mmCIF file of C-alpha atoms and ligand atoms in Angstrom:
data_model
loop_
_atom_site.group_PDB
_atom_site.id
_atom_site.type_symbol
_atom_site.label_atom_id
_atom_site.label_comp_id
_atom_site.label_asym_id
_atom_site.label_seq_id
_atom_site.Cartn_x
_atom_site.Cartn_y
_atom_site.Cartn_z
ATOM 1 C CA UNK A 1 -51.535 -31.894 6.621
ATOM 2 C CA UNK A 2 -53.052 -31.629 9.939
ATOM 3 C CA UNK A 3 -50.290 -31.627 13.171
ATOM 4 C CA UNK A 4 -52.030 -34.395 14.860
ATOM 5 C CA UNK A 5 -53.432 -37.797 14.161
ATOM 6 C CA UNK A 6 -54.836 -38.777 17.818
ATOM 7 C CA UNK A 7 -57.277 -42.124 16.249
ATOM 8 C CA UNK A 8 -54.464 -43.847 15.053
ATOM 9 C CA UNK A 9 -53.216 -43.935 18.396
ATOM 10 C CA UNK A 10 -55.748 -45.931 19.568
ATOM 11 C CA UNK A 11 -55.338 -48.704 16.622
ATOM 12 C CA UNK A 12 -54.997 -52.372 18.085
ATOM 13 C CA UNK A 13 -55.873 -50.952 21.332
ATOM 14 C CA UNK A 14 -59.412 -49.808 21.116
ATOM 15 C CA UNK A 15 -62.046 -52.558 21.870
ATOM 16 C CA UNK A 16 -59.957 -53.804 25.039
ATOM 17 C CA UNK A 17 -59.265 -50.056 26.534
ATOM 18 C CA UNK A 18 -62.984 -49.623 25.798
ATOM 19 C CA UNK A 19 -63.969 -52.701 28.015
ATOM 20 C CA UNK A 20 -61.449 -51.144 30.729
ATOM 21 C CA UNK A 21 -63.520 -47.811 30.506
ATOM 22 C CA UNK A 22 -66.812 -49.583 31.004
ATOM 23 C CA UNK A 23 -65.813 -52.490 33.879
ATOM 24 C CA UNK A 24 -64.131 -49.280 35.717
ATOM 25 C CA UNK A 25 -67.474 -47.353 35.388
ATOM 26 C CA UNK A 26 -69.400 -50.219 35.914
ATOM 27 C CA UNK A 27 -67.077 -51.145 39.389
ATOM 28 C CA UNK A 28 -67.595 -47.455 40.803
ATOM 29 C CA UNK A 29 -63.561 -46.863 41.229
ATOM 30 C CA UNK A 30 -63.563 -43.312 39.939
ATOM 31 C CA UNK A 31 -61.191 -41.511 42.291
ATOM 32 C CA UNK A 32 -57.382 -43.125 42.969
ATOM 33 C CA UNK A 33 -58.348 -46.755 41.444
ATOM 34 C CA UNK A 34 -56.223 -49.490 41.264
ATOM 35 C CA UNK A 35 -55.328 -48.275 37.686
ATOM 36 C CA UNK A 36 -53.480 -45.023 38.807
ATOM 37 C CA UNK A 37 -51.190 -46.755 41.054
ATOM 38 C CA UNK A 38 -50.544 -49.688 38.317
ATOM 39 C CA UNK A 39 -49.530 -46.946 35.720
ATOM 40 C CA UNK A 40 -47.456 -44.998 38.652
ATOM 41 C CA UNK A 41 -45.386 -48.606 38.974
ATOM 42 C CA UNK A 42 -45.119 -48.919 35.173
ATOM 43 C CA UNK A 43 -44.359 -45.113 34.319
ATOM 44 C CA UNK A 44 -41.684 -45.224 37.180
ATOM 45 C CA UNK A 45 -40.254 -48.479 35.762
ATOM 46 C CA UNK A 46 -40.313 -46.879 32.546
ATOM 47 C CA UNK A 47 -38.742 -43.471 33.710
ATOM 48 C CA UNK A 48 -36.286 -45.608 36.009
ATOM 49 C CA UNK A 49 -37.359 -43.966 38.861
ATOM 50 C CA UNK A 50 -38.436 -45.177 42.551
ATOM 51 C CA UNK A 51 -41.464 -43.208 42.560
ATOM 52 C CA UNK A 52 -44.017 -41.767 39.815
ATOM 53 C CA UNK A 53 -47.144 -39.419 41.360
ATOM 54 C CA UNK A 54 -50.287 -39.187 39.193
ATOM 55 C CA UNK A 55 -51.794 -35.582 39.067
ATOM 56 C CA UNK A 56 -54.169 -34.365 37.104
ATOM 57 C CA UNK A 57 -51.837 -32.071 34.620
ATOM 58 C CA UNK A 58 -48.327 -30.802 34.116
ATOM 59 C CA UNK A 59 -48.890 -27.738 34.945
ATOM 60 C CA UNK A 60 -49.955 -29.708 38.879
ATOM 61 C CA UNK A 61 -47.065 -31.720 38.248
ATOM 62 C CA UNK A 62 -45.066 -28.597 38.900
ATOM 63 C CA UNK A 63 -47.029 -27.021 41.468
ATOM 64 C CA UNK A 64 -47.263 -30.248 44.199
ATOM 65 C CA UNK A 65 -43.719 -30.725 43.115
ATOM 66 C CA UNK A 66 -41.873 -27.466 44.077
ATOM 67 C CA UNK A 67 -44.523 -27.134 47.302
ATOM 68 C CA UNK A 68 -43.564 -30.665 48.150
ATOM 69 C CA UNK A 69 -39.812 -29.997 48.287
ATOM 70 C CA UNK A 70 -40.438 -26.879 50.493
ATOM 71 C CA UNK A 71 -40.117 -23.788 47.814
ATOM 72 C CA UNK A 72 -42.135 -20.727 48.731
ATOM 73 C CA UNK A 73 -42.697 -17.186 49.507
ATOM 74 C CA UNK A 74 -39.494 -15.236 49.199
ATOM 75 C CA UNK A 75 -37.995 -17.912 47.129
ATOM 76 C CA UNK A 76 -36.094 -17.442 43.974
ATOM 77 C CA UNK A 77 -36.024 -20.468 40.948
ATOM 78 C CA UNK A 78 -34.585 -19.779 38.457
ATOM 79 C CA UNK A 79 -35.720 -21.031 35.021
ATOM 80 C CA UNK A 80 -35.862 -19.952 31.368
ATOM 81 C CA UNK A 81 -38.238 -17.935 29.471
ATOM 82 C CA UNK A 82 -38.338 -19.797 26.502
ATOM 83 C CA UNK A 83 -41.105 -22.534 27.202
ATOM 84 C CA UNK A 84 -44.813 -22.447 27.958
ATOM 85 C CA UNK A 85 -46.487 -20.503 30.202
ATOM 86 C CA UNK A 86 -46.793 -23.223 32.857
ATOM 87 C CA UNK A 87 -43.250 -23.315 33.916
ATOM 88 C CA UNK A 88 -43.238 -19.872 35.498
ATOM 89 C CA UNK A 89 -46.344 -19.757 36.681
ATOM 90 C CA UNK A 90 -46.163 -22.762 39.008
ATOM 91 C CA UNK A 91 -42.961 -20.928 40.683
ATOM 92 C CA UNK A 92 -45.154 -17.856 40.981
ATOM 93 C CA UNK A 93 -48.317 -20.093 42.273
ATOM 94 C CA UNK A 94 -46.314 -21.670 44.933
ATOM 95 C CA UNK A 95 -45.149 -17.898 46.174
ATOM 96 C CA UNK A 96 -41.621 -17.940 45.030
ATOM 97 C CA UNK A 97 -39.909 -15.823 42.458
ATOM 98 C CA UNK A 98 -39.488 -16.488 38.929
ATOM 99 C CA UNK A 99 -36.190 -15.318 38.014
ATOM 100 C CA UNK A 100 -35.883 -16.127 34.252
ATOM 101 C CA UNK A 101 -32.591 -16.776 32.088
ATOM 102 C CA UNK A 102 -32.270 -16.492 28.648
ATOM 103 C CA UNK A 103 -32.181 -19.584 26.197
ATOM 104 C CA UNK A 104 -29.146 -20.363 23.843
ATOM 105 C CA UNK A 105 -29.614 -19.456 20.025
ATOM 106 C CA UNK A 106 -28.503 -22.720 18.879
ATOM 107 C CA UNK A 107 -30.170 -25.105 21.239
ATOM 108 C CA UNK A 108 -33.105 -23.175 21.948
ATOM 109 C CA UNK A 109 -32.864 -24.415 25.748
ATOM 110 C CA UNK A 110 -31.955 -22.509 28.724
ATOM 111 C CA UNK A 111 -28.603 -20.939 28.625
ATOM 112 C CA UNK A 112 -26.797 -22.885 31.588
ATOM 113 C CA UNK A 113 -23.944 -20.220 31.824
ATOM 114 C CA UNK A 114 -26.220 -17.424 32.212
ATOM 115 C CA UNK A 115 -27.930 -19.566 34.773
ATOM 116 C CA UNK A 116 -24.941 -19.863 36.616
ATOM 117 C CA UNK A 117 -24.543 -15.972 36.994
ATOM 118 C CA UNK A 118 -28.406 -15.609 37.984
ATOM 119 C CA UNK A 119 -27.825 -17.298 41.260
ATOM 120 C CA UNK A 120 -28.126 -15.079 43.980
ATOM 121 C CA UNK A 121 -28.376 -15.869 48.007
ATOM 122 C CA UNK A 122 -32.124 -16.690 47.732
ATOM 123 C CA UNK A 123 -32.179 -19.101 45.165
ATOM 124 C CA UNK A 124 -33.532 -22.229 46.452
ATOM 125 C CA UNK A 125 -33.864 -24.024 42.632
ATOM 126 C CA UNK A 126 -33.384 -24.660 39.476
ATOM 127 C CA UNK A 127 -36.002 -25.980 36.876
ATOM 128 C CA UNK A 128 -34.485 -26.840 33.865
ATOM 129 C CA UNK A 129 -37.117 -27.273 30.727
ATOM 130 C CA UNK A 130 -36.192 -30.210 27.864
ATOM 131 C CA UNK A 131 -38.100 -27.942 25.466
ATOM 132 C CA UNK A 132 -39.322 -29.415 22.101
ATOM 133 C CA UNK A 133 -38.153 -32.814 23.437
ATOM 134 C CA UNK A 134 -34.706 -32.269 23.545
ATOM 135 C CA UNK A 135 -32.638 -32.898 26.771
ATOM 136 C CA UNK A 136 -30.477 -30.270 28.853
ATOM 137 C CA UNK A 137 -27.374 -31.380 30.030
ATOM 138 C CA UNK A 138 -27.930 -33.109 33.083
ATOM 139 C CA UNK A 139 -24.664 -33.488 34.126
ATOM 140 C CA UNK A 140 -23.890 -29.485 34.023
ATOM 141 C CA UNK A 141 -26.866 -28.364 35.672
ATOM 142 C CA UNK A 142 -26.567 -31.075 38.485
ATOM 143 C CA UNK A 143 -22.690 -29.594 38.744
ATOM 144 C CA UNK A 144 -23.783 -26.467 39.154
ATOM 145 C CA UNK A 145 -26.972 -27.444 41.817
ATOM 146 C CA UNK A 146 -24.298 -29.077 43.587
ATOM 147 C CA UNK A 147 -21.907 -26.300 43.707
ATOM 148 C CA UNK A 148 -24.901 -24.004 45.175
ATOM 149 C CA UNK A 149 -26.827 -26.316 46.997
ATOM 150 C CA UNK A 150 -29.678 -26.295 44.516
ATOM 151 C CA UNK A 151 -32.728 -28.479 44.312
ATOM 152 C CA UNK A 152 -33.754 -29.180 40.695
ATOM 153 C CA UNK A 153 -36.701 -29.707 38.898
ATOM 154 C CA UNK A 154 -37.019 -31.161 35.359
ATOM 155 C CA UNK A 155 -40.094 -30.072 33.709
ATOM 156 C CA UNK A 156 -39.931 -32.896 30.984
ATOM 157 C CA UNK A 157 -43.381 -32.275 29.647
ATOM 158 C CA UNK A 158 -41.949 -32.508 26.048
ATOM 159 C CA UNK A 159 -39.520 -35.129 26.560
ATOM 160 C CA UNK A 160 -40.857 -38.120 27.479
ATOM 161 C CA UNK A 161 -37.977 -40.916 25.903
ATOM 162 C CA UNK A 162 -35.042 -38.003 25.768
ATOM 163 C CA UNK A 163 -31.777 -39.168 27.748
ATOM 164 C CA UNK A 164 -29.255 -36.987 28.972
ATOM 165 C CA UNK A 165 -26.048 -38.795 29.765
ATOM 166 C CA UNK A 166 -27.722 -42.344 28.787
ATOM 167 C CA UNK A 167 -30.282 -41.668 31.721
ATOM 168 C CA UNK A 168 -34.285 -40.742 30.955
ATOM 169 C CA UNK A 169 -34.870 -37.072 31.879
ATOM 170 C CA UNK A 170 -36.739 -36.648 34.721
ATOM 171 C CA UNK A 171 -34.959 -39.226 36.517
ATOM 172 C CA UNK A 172 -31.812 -38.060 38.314
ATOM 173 C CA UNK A 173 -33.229 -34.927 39.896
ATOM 174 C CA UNK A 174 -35.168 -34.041 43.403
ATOM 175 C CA UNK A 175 -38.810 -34.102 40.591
ATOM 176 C CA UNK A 176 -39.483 -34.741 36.889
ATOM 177 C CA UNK A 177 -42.396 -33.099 35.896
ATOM 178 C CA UNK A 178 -44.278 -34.088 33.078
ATOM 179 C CA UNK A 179 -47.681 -33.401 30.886
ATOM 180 C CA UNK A 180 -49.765 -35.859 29.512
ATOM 181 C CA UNK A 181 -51.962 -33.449 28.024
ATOM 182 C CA UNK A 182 -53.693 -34.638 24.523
ATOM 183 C CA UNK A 183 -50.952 -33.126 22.131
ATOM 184 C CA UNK A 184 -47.874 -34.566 24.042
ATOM 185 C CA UNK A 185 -46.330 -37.666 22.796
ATOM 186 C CA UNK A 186 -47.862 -39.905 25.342
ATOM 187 C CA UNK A 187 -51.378 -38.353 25.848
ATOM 188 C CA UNK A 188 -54.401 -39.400 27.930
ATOM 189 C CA UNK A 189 -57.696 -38.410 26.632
ATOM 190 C CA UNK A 190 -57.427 -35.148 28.525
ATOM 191 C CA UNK A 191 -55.916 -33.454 31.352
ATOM 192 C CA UNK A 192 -53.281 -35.547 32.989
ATOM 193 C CA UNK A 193 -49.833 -35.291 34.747
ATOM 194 C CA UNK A 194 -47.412 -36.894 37.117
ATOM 195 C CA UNK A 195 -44.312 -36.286 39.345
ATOM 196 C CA UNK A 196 -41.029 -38.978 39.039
ATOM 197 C CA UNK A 197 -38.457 -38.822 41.813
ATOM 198 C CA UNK A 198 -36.519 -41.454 44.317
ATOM 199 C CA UNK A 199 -37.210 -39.689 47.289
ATOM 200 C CA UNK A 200 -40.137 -41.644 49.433
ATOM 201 C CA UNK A 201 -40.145 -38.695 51.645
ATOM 202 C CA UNK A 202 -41.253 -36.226 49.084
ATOM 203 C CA UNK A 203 -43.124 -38.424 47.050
ATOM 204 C CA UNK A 204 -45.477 -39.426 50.493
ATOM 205 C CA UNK A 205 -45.565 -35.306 50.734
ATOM 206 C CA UNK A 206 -46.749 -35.260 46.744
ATOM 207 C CA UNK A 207 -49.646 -38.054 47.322
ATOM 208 C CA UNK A 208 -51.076 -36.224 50.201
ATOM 209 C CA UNK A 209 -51.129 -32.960 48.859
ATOM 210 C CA UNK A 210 -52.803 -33.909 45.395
ATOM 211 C CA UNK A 211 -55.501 -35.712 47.952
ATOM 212 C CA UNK A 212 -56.648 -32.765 49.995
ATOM 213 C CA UNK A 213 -53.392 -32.744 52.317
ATOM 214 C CA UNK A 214 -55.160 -35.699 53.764
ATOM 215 C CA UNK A 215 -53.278 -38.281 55.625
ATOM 216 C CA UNK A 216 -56.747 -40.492 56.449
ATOM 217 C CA UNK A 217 -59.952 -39.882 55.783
ATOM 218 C CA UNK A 218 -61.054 -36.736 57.072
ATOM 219 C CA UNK A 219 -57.473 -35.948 58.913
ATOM 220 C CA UNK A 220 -56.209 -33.306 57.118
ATOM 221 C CA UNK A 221 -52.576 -32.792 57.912
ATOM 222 C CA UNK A 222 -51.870 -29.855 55.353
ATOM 223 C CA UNK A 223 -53.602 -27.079 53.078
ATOM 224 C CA UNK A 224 -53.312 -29.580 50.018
ATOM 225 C CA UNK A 225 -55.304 -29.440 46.369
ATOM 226 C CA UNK A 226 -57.652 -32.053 44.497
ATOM 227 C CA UNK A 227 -55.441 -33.313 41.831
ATOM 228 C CA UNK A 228 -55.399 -36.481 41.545
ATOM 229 C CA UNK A 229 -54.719 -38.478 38.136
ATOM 230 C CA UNK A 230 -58.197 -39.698 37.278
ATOM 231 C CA UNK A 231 -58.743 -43.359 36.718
ATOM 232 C CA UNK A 232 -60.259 -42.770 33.143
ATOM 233 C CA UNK A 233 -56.922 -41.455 32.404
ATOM 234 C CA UNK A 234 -54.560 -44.319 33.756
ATOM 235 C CA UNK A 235 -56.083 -46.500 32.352
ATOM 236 C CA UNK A 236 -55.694 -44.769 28.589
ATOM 237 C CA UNK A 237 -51.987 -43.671 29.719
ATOM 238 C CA UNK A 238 -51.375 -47.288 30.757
ATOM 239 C CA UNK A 239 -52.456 -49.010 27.256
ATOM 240 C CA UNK A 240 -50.109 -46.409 25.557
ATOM 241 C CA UNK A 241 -46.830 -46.375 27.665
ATOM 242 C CA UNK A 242 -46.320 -49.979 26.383
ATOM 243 C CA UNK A 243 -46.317 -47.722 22.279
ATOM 244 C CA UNK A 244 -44.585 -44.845 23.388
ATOM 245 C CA UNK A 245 -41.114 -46.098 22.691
ATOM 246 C CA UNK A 246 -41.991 -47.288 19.220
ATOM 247 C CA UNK A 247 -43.789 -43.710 18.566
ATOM 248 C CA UNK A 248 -40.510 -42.133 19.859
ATOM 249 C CA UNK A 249 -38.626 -44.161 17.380
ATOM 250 C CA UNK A 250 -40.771 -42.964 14.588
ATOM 251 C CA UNK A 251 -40.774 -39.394 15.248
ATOM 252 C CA UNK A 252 -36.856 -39.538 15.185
ATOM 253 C CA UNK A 253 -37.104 -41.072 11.639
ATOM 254 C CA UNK A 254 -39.371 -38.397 10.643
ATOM 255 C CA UNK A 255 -37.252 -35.405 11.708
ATOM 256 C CA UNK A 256 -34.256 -37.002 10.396
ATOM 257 C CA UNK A 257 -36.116 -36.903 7.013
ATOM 258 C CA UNK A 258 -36.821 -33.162 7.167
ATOM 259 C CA UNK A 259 -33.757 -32.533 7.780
ATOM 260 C CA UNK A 260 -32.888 -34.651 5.125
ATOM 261 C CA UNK A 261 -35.195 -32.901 2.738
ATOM 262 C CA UNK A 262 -34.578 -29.097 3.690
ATOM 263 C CA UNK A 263 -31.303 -29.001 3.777
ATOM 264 C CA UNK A 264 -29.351 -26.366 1.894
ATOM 265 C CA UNK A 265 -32.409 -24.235 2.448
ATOM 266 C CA UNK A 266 -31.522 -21.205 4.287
ATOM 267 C CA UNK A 267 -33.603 -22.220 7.617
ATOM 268 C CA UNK A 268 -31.579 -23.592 11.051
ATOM 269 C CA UNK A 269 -32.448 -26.079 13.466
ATOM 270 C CA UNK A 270 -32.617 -27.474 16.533
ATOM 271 C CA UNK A 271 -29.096 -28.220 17.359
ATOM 272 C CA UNK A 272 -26.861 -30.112 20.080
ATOM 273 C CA UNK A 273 -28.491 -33.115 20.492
ATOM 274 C CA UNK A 274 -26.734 -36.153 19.955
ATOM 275 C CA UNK A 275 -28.899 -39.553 19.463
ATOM 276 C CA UNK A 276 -31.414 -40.440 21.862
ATOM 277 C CA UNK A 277 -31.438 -37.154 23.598
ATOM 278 C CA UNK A 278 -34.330 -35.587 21.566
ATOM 279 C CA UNK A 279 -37.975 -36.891 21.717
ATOM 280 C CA UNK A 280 -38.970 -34.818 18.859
ATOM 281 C CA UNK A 281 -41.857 -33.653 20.385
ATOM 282 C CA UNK A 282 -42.142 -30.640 18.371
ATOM 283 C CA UNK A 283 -39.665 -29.648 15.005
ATOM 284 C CA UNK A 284 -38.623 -26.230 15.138
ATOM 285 C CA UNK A 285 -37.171 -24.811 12.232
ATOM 286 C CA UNK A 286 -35.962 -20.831 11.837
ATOM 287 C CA UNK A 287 -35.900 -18.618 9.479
ATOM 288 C CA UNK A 288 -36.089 -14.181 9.302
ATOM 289 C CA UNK A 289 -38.935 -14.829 7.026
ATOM 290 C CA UNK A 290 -41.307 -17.281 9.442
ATOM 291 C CA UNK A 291 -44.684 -15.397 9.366
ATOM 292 C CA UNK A 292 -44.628 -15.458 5.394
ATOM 293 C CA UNK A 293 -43.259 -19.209 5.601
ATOM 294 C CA UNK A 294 -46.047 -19.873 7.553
ATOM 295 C CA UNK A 295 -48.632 -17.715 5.619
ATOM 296 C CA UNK A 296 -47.246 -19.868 2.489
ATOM 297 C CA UNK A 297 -47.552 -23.176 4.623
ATOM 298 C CA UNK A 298 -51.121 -22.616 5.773
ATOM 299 C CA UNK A 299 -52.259 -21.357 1.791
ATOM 300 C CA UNK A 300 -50.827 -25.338 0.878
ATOM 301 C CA UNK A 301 -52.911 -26.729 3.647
ATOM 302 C CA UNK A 302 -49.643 -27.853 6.186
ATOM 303 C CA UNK A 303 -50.630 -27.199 9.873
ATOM 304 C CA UNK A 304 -47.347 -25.485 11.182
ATOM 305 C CA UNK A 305 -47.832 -23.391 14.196
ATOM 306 C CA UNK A 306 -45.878 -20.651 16.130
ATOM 307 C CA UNK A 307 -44.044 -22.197 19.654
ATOM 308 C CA UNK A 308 -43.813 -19.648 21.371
ATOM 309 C CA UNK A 309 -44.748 -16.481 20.123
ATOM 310 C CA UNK A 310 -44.331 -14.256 23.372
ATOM 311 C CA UNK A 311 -41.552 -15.245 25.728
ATOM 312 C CA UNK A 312 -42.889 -15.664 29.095
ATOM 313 C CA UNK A 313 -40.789 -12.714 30.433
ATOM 314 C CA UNK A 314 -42.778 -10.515 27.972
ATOM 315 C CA UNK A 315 -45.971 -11.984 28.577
ATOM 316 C CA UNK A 316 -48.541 -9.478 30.573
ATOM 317 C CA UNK A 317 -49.127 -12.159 33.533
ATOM 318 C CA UNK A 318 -45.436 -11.802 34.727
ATOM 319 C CA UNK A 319 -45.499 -7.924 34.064
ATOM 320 C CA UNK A 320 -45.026 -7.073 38.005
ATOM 321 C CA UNK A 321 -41.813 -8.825 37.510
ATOM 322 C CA UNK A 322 -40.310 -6.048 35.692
ATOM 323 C CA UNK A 323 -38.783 -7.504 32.198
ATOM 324 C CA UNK A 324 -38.320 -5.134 29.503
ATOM 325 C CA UNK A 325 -38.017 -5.881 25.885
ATOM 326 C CA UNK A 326 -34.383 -6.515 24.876
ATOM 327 C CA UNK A 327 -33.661 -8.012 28.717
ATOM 328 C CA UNK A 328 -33.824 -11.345 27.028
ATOM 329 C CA UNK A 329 -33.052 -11.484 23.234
ATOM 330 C CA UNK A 330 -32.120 -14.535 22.173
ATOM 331 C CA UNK A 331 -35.846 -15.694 23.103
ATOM 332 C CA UNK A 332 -37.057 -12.645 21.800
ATOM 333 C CA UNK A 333 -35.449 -13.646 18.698
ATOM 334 C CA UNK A 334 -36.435 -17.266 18.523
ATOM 335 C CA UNK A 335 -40.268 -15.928 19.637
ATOM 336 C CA UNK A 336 -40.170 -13.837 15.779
ATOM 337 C CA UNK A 337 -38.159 -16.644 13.673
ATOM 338 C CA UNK A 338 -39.317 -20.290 14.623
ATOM 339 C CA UNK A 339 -41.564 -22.711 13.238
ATOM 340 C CA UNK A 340 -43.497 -25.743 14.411
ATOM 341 C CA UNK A 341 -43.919 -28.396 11.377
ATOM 342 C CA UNK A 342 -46.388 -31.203 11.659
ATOM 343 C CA UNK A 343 -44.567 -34.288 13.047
ATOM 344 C CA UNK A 344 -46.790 -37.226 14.577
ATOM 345 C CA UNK A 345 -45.685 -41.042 14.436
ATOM 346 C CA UNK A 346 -48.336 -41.898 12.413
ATOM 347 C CA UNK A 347 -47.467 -39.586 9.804
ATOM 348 C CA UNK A 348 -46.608 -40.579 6.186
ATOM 349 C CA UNK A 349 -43.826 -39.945 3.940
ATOM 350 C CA UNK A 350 -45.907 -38.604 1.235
ATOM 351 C CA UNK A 351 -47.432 -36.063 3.851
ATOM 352 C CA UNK A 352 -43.512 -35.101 4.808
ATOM 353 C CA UNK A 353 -42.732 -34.705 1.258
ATOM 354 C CA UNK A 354 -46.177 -32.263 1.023
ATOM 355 C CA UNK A 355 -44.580 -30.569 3.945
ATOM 356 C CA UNK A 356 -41.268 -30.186 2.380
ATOM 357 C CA UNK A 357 -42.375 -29.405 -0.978
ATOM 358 C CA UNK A 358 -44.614 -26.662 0.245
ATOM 359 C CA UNK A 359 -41.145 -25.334 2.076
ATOM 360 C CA UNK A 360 -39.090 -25.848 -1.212
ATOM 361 C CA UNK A 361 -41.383 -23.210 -2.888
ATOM 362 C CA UNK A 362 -41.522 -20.856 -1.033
ATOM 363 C CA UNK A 363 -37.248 -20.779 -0.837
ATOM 364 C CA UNK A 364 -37.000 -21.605 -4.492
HETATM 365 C C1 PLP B 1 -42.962 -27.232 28.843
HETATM 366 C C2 PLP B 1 -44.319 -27.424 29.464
HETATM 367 N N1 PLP B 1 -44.447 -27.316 30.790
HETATM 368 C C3 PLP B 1 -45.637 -27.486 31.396
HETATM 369 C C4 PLP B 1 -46.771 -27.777 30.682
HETATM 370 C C5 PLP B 1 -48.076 -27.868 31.386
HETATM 371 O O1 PLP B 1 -48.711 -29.089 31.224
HETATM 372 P P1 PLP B 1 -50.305 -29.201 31.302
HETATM 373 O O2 PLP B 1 -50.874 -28.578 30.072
HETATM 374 O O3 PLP B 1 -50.529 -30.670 31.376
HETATM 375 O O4 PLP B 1 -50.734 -28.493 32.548
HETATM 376 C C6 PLP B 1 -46.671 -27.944 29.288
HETATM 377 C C7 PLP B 1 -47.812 -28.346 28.447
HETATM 378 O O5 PLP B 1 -48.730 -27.762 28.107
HETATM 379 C C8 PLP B 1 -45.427 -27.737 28.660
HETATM 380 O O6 PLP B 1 -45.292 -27.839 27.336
#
C-alpha cells in the first residue's frame, strides 16, 4: 500500500498539460512566462489573497518572505520545533534567531501559550506551522502579534484548503508560505513554492528578490536570489489547482474512515480540529509501541513512515543554539510515538481496510 499515487493525478489532464509543456518549449518562455503570473492570479484567488509570489520551493517561500518583511541579524522568531527542517532554517538563513516553542500533546501544533511566554524584546515574529494540514488558531496568534507588535508568517506547506476561523490559512497574515513539492497535496512535478499576502509593498519586495534583486534588466537594486517559480511548473500547478478542492474533499473522507475503523484501539490522534480546518495532508496516529507498529506495518506491505523523528531543536544543524534533551518534551515525545499512514485521494477503500486490518493485528 504505497503512500503515494502521483499518475492518477494526472488522469483527464494529461494529453492537454502535455501540449502546454511542448508549445511552452517550443515558444522559448522558460524563465517568468505568462504561465507563472496566470497561476499567481488563480492561486491568490484561490487563497483569497491580493497577492501570490511564485518561487521555486517552500523552503524559498520562507526565506524571500521573512527577508522581504525586514527580519534579520539579531532577530528573534519564534516558531515550533515540531515540523520539518525548513521552518527553522529559513529564520537562521535570513540571520535571525530561531527561538523554538514546544508543540501541544493533543494537537501536535505549536503550543500558543508557551509562545506567548517566549517573547522577549527582540522578537520581531512569529511563524506559526499548520502541521499535517491542520490549522492553528488564527485568531489567537494574530491576538497575541497584535498585543506585541508581531509580524507573522504562516508556513502552510501542509495545509493547502485548511481554514482557520472560516478563512484559508495563509491568508490573513503579513506571508503564507507554502510548498508545492511532489508529496504535498497540490504538487508540481518538482521543486516549487510561493508566497500569499495583501501587502503590494512586500509582495513588489518578494518579486524582485526571487529575480536577482533586479528592478530592470541589469539594475540591480538589492543582494536578491534566483528563485523564481519555473514555467514547467505553473503550468502543472495551474491544471491541478482547479482538482485540489475535490482531492481535499477526499482525503477528509478517508481519515474520517480510519478513524472510523481504529477506533477503540489504544492509539490517539490528531485532535482539535473542527471541519474544514484540517487538509489531511498527512494522518498521524500515536501509540508507545510505534517502531513495532511500524515494523508490523512494513512486514504487511503498508507504507507508513515516521514524521518527524528528530525534533528540529535536537537536530545537529541547530546544535550552536544550545537545546538539550528534555528542553522540549512534548515533541520529544511525539518524535518516539507517531505514525504517518498512507492517505492519498486516489486511494481505495479496500487499500484503507488493508491498512486497518494490518493495524487490527497487531492490537488484537
Ligand atoms: C512544514 C514545511 N515547511 C517547509 C517545507 C519546505 O518546502 P520545500 O520542500 O518545498 O522547500 C516543507 C516541505 O518539505 C514543510 O513540510
Amino acid at each position: 500500500m504505497a503512500r503515494y499515487d502521483y499518475r492518477s493525478q494526472f488522469a483527464g489532464i494529461e494529453a492537454v498539460l502535455l501540449q502546454e509543456i511542448k508549445d511552452l518549449l517550443n515558444n522559448g518562455q522558460y524563465v517568468l512566462g505568462d504561465a507563472v503570473f496566470d497561476f499567481e492570479r488563480d492561486f491568490a484567488a484561490y487563497i483569497g489573497t491580493e497577492h501570490a509570489v511564485g518561487v521555486n520551493s517552500g523552503t524559498d517561500a520562507l526565506i524571500l518572505a521573512l527577508h522581504a518583511l525586514g527580519i534579520g541579524r539579531g532577530d528573534e522568531v519564534i516558531t515550533v520545533t515540531n515540523s520539518f527542517h525548513a521552518t527553522a532554517l529559513a529564520i537562521v538563513r535570513v540571520g535571525a534567531i530561531p527561538v523554538l516553542v514546544d508543540c501541544r500533546p493533543d494537537t501536535f501544533l505549536i503550543d500558543l501559550e508557551q509562545l506567548e511566554r517566549k517573547i522577549s524584546e527582540r522578537t520581531k515574529a512569529l511563524i506559526v506551522v499548520h502541521l499535517f494540514g491542520q490549522s492553528v488558531d488564527m485568531a489567537v496568534v494574530h491576538d497575541i502579534a497584535k498585543r506585541y507588535e508581531l509580524l507573522v508568517v504562516e508556513d502552510c506547506a501542509q495545509a493547502i484548503g485548511a481554514l482557520s476561523g472560516g478563512k484559508n490559512v495563509g491568508s490573513t497574515s503579513d506571508a503564507g508560505c507554502w510548498s508545492f513539492a511532489p508529496a504535498k497535496n497540490l504538487a508540481a512535478g518538482g521543486d516549487a513554492g510561493a508566497v500569499t499576502l495583501n501587502s503590494t509593498e512586500i509582495s513588489d519586495r518578494i518579486r524582485q528578490l526571487r529575480h536577482f534583486g533586479q528592478a530592470t534588466q541589469n539594475e540591480h537594486l538589492t543582494l536578491g536570489y534566483n528563485s523564481r517559480l519555473d514555467t514547467i511548473q505553473a503550468l502543472i500547478l495551474k491544471r491541478k489547482l482547479a482538482r485540489v478542492a475535490k482531492w481535499g474533499a477526499a482525503r477528509a473522507k478517508l481519515a474520517s474512515a480510519y478513524k472510523e475503523r481504529l477506533e477503540g484501539l489504544p492509539l490517539a490522534f490528531q485532535e482539535g480540529a473542527k471541519p474544514a480546518e484540517h487538509a489531511y495532508h498527512l494522518f498521524q496516529v500515536r501509540t508507545d509501541s510505534r517502531n513495532d507498529l511500524l515494523s508490523h506495518l512494513r512486514k504487511d506491505g503498508v507504507d507508513a513512515v515516521i514524521r518527524y523523528p528528530i525534533p528540529i531543536h535536537l537536530q545537529p544543524a541547530f546544535v550552536d543554539f544550545g537545546y538539550q534533551v528534555g528542553d522540549l518534551p512534548v515533541a520529544e515525545v511525539l518524535a518516539a510515538e507517531t505514525l504517518c499512514l498512507p492517505l492519498h485521494p486516489a486511494m481505495t477503500d479496500d487499500q484503507l481496510h488493508l491498512v486497518c486490518d494490518s493495524i487490527n493485528s497487531f492490537f488484537c
